[in-house]
Short mmCIF file of C-alpha atoms and ligand atoms in Angstrom, two decimals:
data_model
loop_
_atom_site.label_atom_id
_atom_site.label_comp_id
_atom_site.label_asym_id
_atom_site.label_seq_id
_atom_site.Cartn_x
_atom_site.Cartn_y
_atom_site.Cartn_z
CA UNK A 1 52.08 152.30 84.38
CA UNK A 2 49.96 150.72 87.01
CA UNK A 3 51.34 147.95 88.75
CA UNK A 4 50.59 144.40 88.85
CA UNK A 5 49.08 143.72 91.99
CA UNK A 6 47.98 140.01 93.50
CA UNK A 7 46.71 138.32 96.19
CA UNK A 8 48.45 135.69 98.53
CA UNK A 9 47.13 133.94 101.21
CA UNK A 10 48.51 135.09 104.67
CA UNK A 11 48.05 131.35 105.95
CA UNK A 12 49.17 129.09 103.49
CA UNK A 13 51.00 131.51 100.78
CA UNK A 14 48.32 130.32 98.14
CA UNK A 15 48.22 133.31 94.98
CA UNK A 16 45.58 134.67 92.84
CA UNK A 17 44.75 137.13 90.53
CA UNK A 18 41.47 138.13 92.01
CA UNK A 19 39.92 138.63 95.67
CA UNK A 20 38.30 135.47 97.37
CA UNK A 21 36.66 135.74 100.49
CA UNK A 22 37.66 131.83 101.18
CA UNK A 23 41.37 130.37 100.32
CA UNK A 24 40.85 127.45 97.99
CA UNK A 25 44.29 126.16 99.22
CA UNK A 26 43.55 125.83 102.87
CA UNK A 27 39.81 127.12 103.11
CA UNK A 28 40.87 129.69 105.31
CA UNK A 29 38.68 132.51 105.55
CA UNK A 30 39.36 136.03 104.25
CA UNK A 31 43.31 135.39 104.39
CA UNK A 32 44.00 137.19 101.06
CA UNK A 33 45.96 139.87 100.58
CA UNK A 34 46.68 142.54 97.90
CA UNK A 35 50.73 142.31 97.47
CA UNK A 36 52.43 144.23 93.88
CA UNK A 37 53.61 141.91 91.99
CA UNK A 38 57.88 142.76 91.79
CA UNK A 39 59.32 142.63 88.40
CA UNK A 40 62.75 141.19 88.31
CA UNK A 41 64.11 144.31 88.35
CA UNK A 42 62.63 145.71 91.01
CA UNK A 43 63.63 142.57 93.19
CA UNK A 44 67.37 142.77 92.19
CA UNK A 45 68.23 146.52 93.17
CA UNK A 46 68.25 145.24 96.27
CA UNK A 47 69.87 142.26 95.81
CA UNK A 48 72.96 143.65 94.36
CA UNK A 49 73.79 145.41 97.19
CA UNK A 50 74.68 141.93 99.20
CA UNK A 51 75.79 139.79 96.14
CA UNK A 52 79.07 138.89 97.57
CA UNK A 53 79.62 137.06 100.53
CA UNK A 54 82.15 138.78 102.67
CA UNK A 55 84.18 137.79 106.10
CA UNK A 56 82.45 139.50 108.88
CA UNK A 57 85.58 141.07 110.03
CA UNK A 58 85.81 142.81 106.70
CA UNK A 59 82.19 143.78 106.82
CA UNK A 60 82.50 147.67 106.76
CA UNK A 61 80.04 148.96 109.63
CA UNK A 62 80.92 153.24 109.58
CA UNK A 63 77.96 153.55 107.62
CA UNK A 64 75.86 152.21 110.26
CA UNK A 65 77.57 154.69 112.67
CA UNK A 66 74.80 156.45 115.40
CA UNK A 67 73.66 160.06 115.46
CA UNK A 68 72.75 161.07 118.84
CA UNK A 69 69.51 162.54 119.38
CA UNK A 70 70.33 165.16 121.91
CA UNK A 71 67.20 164.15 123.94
CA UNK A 72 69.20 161.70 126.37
CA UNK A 73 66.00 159.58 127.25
CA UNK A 74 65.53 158.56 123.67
CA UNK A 75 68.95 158.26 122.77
CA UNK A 76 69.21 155.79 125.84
CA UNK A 77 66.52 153.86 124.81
CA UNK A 78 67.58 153.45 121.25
CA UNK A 79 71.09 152.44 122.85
CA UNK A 80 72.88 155.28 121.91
CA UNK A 81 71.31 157.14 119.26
CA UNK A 82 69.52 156.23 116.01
CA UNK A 83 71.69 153.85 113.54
CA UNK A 84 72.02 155.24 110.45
CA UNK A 85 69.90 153.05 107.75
CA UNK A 86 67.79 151.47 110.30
CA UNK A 87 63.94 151.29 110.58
CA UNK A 88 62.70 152.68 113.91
CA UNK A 89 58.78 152.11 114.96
CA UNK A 90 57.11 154.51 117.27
CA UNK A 91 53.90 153.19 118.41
CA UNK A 92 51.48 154.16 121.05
CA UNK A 93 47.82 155.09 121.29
CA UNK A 94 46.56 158.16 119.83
CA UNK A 95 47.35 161.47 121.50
CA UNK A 96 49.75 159.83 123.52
CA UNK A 97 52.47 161.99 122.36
CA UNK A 98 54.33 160.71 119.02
CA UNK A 99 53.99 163.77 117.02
CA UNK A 100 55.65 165.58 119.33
CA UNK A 101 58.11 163.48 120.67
CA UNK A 102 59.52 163.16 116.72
CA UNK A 103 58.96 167.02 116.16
CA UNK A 104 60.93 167.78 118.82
CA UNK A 105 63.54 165.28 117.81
CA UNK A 106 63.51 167.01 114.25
CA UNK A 107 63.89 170.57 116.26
CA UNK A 108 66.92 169.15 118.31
CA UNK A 109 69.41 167.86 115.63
CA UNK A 110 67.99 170.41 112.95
CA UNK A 111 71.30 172.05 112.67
CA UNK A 112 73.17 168.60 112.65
CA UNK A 113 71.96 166.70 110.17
CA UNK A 114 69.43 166.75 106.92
CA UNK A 115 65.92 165.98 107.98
CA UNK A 116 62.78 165.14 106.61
CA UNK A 117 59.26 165.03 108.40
CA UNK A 118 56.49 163.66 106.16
CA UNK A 119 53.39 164.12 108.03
CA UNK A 120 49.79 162.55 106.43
CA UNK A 121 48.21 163.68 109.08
CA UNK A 122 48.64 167.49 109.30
CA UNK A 123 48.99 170.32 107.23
CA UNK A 124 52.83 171.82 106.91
CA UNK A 125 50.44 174.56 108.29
CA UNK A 126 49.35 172.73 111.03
CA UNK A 127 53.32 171.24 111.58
CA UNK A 128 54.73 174.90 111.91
CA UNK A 129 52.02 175.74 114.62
CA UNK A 130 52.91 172.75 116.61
CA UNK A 131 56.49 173.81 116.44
CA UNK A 132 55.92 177.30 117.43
CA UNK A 133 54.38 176.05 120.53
CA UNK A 134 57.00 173.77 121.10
CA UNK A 135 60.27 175.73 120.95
CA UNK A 136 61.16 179.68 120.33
CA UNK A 137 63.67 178.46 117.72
CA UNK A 138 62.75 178.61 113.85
CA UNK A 139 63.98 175.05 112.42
CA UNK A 140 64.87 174.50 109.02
CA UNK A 141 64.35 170.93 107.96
CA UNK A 142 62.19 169.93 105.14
CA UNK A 143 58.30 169.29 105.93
CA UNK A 144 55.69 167.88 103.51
CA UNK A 145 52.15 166.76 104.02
CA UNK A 146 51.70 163.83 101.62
CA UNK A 147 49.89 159.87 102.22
CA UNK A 148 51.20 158.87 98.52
CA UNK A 149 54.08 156.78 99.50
CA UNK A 150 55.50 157.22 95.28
CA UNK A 151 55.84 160.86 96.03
CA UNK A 152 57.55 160.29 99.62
CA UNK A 153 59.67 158.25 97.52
CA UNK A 154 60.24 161.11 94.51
CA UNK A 155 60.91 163.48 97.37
CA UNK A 156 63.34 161.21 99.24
CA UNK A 157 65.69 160.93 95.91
CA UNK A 158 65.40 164.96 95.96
CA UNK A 159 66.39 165.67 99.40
CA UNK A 160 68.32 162.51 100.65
CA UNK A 161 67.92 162.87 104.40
CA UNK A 162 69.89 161.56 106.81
CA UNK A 163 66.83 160.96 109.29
CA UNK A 164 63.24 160.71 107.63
CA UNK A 165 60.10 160.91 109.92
CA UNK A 166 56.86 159.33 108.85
CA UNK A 167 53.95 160.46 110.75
CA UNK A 168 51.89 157.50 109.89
CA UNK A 169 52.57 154.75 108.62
CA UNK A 170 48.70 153.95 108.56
CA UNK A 171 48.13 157.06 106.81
CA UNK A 172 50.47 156.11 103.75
CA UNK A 173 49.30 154.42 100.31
CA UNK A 174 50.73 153.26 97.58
CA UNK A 175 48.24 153.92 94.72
CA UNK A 176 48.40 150.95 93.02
CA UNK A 177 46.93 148.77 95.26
CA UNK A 178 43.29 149.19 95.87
CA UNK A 179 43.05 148.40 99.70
CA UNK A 180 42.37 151.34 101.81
CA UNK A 181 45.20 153.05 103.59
CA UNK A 182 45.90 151.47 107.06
CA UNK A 183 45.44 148.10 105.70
CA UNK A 184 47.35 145.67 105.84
CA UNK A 185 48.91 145.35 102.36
CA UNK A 186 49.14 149.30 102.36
CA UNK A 187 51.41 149.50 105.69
CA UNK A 188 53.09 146.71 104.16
CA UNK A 189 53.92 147.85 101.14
CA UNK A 190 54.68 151.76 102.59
CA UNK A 191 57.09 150.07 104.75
CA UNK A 192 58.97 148.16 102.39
CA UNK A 193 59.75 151.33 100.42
CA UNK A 194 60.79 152.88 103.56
CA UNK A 195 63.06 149.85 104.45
CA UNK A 196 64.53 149.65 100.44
CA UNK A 197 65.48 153.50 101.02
CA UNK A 198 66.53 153.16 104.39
CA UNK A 199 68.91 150.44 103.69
CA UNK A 200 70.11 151.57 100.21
CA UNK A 201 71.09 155.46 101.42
CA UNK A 202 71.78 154.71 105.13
CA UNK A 203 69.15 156.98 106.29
CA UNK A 204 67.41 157.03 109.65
CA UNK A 205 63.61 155.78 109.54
CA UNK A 206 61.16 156.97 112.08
CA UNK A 207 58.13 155.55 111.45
CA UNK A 208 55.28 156.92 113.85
CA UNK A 209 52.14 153.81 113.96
CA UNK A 210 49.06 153.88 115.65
CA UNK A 211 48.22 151.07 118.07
CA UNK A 212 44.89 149.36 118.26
CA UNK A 213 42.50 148.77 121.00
CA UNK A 214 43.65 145.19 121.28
CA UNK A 215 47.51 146.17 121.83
CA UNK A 216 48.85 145.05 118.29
CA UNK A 217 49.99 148.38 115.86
CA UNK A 218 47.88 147.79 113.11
CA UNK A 219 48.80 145.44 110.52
CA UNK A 220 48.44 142.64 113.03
CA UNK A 221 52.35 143.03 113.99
CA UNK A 222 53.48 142.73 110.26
CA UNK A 223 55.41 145.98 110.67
CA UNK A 224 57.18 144.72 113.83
CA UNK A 225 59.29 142.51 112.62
CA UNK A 226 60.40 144.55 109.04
CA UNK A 227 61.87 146.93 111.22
CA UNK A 228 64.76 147.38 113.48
CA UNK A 229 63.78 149.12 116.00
CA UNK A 230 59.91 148.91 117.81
CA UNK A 231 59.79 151.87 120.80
CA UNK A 232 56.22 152.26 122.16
CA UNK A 233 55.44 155.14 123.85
CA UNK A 234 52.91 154.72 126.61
CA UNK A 235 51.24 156.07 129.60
CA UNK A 236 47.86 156.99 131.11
CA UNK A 237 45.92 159.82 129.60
CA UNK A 238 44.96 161.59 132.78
CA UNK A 239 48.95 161.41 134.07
CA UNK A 240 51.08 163.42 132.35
CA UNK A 241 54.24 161.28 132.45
CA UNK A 242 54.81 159.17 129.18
CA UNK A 243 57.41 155.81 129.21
CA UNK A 244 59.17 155.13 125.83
CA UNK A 245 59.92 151.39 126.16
CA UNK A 246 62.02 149.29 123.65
CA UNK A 247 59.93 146.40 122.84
CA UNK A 248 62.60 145.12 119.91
CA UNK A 249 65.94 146.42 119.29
CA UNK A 250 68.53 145.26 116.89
CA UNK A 251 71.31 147.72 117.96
CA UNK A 252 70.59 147.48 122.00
CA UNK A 253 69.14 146.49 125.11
CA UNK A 254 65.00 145.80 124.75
CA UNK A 255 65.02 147.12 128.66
CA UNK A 256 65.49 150.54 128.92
CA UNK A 257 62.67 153.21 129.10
CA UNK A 258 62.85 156.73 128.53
CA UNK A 259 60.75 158.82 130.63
CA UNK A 260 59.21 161.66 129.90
CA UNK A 261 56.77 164.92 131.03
CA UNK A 262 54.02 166.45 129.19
CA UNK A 263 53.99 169.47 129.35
CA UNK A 264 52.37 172.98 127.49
CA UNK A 265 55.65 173.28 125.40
CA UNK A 266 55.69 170.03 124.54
CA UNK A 267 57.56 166.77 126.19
CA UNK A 268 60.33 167.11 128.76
CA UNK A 269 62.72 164.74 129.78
CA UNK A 270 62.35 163.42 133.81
CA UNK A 271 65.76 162.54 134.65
CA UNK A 272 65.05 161.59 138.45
CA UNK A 273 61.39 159.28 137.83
CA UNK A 274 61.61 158.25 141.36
CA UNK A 275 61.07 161.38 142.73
CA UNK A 276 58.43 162.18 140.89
CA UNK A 277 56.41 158.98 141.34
CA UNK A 278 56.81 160.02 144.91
CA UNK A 279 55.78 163.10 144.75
CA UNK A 280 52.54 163.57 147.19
CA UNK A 281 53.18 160.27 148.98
CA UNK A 282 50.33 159.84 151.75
CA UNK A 283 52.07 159.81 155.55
CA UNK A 284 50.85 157.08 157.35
CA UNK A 285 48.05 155.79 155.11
CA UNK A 286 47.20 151.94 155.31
CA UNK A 287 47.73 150.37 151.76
CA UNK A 288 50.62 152.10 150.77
CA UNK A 289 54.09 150.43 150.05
CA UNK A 290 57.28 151.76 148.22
CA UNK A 291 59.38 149.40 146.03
CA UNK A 292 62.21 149.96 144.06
CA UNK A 293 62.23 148.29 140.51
CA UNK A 294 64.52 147.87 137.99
CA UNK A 295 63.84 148.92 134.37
CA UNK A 296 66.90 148.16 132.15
CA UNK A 297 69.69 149.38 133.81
CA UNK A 298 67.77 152.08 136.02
CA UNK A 299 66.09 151.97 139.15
CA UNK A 300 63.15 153.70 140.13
CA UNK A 301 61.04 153.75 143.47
CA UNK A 302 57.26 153.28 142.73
CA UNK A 303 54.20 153.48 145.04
CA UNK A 304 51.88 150.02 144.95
CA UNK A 305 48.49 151.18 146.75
CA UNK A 306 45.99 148.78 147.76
CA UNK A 307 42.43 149.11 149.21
CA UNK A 308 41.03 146.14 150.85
CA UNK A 309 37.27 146.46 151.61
CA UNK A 310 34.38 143.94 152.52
CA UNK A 311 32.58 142.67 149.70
CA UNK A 312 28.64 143.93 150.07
CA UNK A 313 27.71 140.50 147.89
CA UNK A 314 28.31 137.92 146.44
CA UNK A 315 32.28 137.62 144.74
CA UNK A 316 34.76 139.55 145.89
CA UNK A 317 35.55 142.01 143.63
CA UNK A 318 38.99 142.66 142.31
CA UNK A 319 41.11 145.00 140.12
CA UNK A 320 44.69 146.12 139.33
CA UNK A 321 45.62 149.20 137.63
CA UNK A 322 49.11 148.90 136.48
CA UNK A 323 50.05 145.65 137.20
CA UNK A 324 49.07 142.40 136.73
CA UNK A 325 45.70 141.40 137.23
CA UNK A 326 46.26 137.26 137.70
CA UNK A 327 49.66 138.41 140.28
CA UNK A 328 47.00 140.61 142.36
CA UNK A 329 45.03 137.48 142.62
CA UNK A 330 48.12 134.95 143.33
CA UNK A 331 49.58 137.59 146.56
CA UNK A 332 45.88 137.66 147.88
CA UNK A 333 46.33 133.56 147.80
CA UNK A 334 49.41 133.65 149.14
CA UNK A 335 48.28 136.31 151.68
CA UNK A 336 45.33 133.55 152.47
CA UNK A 337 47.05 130.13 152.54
CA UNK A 338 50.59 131.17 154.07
CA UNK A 339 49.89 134.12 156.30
CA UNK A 340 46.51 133.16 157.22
CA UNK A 341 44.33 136.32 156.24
CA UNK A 342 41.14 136.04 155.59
CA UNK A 343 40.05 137.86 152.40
CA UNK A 344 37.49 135.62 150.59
CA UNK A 345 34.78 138.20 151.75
CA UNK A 346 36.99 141.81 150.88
CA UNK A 347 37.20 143.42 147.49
CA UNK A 348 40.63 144.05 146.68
CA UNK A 349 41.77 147.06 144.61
CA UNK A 350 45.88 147.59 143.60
CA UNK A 351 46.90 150.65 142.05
CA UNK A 352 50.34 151.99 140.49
CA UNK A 353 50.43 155.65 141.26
CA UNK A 354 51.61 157.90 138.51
CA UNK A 355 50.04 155.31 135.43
CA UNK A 356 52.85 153.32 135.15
CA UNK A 357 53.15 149.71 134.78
CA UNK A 358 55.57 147.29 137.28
CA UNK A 359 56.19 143.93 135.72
CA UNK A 360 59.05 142.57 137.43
CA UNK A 361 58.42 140.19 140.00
CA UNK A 362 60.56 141.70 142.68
CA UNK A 363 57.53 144.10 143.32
CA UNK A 364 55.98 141.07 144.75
CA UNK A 365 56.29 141.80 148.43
CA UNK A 366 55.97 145.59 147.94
CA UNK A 367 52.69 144.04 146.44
CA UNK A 368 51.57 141.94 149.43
CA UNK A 369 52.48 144.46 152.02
CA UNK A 370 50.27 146.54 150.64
CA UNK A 371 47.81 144.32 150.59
CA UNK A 372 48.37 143.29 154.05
CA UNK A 373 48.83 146.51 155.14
CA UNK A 374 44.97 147.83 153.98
CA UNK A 375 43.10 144.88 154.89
CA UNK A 376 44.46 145.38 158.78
CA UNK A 377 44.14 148.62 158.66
CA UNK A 378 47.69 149.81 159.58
CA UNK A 379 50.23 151.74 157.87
CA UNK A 380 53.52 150.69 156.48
CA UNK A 381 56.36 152.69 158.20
CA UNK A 382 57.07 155.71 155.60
CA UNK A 383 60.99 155.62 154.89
CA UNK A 384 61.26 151.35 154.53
CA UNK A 385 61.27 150.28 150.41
CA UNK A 386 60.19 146.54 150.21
CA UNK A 387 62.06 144.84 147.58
CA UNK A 388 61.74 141.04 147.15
CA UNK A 389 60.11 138.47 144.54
CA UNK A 390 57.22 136.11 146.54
CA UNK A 391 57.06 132.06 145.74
CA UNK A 392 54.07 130.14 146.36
CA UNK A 393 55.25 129.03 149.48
CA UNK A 394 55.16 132.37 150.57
CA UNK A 395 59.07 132.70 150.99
CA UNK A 396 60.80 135.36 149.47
CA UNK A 397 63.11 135.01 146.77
CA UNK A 398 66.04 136.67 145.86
CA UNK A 399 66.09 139.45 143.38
CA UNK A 400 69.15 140.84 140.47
CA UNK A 401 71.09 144.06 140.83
CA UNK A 402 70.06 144.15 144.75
CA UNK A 403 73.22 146.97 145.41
CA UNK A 404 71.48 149.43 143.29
CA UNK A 405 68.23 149.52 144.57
CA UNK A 406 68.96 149.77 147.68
CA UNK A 407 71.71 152.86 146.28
CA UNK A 408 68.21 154.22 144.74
CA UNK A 409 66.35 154.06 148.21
CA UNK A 410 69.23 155.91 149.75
CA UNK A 411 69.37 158.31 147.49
CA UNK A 412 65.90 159.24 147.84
CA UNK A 413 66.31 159.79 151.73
CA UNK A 414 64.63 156.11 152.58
CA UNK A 415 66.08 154.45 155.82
CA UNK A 416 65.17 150.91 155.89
CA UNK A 417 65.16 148.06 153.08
CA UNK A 418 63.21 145.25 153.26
CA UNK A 419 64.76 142.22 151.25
CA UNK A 420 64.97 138.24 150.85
CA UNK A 421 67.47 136.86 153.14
CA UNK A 422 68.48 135.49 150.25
CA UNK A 423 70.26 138.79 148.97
CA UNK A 424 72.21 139.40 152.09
CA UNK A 425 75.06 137.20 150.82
CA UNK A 426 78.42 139.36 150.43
CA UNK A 427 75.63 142.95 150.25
CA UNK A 428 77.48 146.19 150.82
CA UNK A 429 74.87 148.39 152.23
CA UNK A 430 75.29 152.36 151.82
CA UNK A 431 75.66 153.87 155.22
CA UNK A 432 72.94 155.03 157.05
CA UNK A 433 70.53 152.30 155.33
CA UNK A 434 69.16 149.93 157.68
CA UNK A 435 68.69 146.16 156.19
CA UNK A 436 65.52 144.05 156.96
CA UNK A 437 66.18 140.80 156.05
CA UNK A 438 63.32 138.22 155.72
CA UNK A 439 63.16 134.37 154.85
CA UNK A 440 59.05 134.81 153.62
CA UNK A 441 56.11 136.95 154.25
CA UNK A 442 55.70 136.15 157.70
CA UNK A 443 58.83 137.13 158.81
CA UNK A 444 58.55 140.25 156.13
CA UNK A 445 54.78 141.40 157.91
CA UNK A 446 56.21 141.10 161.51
CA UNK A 447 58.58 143.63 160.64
CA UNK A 448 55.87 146.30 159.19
CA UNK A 449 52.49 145.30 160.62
P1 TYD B 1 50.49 164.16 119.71
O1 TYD B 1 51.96 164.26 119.63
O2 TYD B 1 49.71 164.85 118.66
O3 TYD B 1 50.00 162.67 119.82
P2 TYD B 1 50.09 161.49 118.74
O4 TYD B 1 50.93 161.93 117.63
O5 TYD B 1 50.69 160.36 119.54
O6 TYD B 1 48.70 161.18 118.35
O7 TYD B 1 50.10 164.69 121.16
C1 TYD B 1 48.88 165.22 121.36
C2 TYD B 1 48.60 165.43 122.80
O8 TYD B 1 49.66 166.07 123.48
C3 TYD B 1 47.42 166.31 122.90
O9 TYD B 1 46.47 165.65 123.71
C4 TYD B 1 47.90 167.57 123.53
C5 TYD B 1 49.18 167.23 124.14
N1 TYD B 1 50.20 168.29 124.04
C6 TYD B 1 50.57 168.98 125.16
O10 TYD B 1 50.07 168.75 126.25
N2 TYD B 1 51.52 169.96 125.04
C7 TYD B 1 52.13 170.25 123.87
O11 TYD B 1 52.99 171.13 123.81
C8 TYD B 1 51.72 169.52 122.72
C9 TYD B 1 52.32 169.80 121.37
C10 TYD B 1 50.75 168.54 122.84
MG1 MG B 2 50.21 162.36 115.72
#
């Protein structure tokens, strides 16, 4: 029997029976969207499961124990492997890596647990050559190439998995509603029957979804908040290094990142990042400055580059490639107004080397040296790290977790640490590290330049 299916305004919740390019409850234009209709029924089987309220000490919680992956950077970014019943969402652009990252997952804990990879967007043909490529061992678990999200559902109640992979959610449809697959109401609806499994049998969702051009996964960010779990897997095309960053997690920290290598048997894990963003550092090049940043509960040493060159007309021209463009444009400011450098008439370019993005604002000084350091012309001294967050004032401010950057800098053979004055209070330095203490960027540039 086909189901009922309606329409409900996304803005103000008004329902209808028919399509209507205009809400008559709030005049909204095309708001409305396809949603089945849930008979009683339907609605209670979930229900049951929570009628009675319970003390939360008595709330049993060893069916939401965590199976570890067995590839450490995604167990670490989940917080310790995937909890059993919950919703995970992969997103990330297209050919960024997904597939594989989840086929590989599949490969790892074949042996440990029941698992179930629904691709809709390759052949089980297709699915064994990818897994060929990517490892010499012949896995067992259950594939099946199917968008119908009823027959996902028939299969699920066959196999009962204790990790299900959905590779994507945009390419799943429930047949009863007659919006195309990817829509909306589709991802919606595909999701909810994951989640209704998921929660009912306690098994593992990955759900793989494809992110737009503006940023959002499709489904403008419905499907973030249904699930428990959003990792998005990211990284420059050209590079071959991919970050898996928590963006939500109910079950751990939203800061770690998993880091990863792509390579011609598939993704492997980079346990030491810092050294490889490193990796074919220029000696004695103007422009270039070191900084360690802190991503969760790890440190890593990144190179800021900056090229400073005079503007042939008109506005200067400037651009930052991982990082932010408007805190490129505040240092150069700062750079103007505090230390007195004269850039109105120099194009200013800032790149991250190795495509990876530094938010945190203790790169702010590593940012400004650099800065500094290409529009005079004169290199930054090789083995110092800056490390330091920049006010408007131009002072420096002091930074979290100070001890273990400067731990990371050692450890990667660097001599000298730049850092706020601030952070000197009570700081055990490593031996052999020399500290460079400065009040603001003054002080900071008379060190360097
Ligand atoms: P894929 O996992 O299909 O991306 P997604 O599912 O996110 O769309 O990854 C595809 C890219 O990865 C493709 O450009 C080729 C590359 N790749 C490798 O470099 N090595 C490999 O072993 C595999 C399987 C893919
Ligand atoms: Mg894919």
């Amino acid at each position: 029997m086909k189901a009922k299916t309606k329409y409900v305004c996304t803005a103000c919740g008004y329902e209808s029976a028919k399509w209507m390019g205009r809400c008559p409850g709030c005049d909204g234009w095309n708001t409305l969207e396809e949603e089945i209709v849930r008979t009683e029924k339907a609605t209670r089987a979930v229900s049951t499961l929570r009628a009675k309220p319970t003390t939360l000490s008595q709330v049993d919680v060893a069916d939401y124990s965590r199976i570890t992956c067995g590839i450490s950077e995604l167990d670490r970014v989940l917080g310790g492997g995937v909890v059993r019943g919950s919703l995970v969402l992969v997103g990330g652009d297209p050919g960024i890596g997904k597939s594989t990252l989840l086929l590989q997952l599949a490969t790892k804990l074949d042996k440990q647990a029941t698992l179930f990879y629904v691709s809709g967007e390759e052949s089980e043909k297709q699915l064994k050559m990818r897994s060929d490529r990517l490892s010499d061992e012949a896995p067992e678990f259950m594939v099946l190439s199917e968008t119908d999200i009823t027959a996902v559902s028939a299969a699920l109640n066959e196999i009962h998995p204790d990790i299900l992979i959905v590779d994507s959610i945009q390419t799943m449809y429930h047949p009863d509603i007659s919006s195309a697959p990817g829509s909306v109401s589709q991802v919606r609806e595909a999701t909810l029957t994951l989640m209704r499994y998921a929660k009912e049998n306690g098994t593992a969702v990955f759900i793989v979804g494809h992110v737009t051009k503006d940023g959002s996964i499709a489904g403008p960010k419905v499907l973030e908040h249904m699930v428990d779990c959003v990792l998005y897997f990211e990284g420059e095309r050209n590079h071959s290094y991919r970050i898996l960053r928590a963006v939500k997690n109910r079950f751990g920290s939203t800061n770690e990142i998993g880091v990863f290598e792509m390579t011609d048997h598939g993704l492997c894990e980079v346990e030491n990042p810092s050294m490889m963003l490193l990796e074919g550092r220029p000696d004695e090049a103007p422009g270039s400055a070191v900084v360690c940043t802190l991503e969760g509960t790890r440190p890593m040493l990144a190179e800021i580059q900056a090229l400073v060159s005079p503007t042939s007309f008109g506005v200067p021209r400037r651009m930052a490639t991982g990082i932010d463009y408007n805190r490129v444009n505040l240092m150069i400011a700062v750079l103007e107004k505090r230390v007195g450098l004269n850039m109105q008439n120099q194009d200013t370019y800032v790149n991250i080397v190795g495509g990876i993005r530094l938010d945190e604002p203790a790169v702010d000084l590593a940012l400004a040296l650099a800065i500094a350091s290409a529009f005079r012309n004169r290199p930054i001294d090789t083995s110092v790290v800056a490390i330091g967050e920049v006010g408007l004032t131009g002072e420096l401010r002091a930074v979290n977790q100070i001890e273990r950057r400067i731990s990371e800098a050692k450890k990667l053979g660097f001599k000298a640490c730049l850092i706020p004055q601030a952070n000197t209070k009570n700081l055990k330095v490593p031996q052999g590290m020399k500290i460079l203490p400065a009040k603001n960027l003054t002080d900071a540039l008379g060190y360097i330049l």
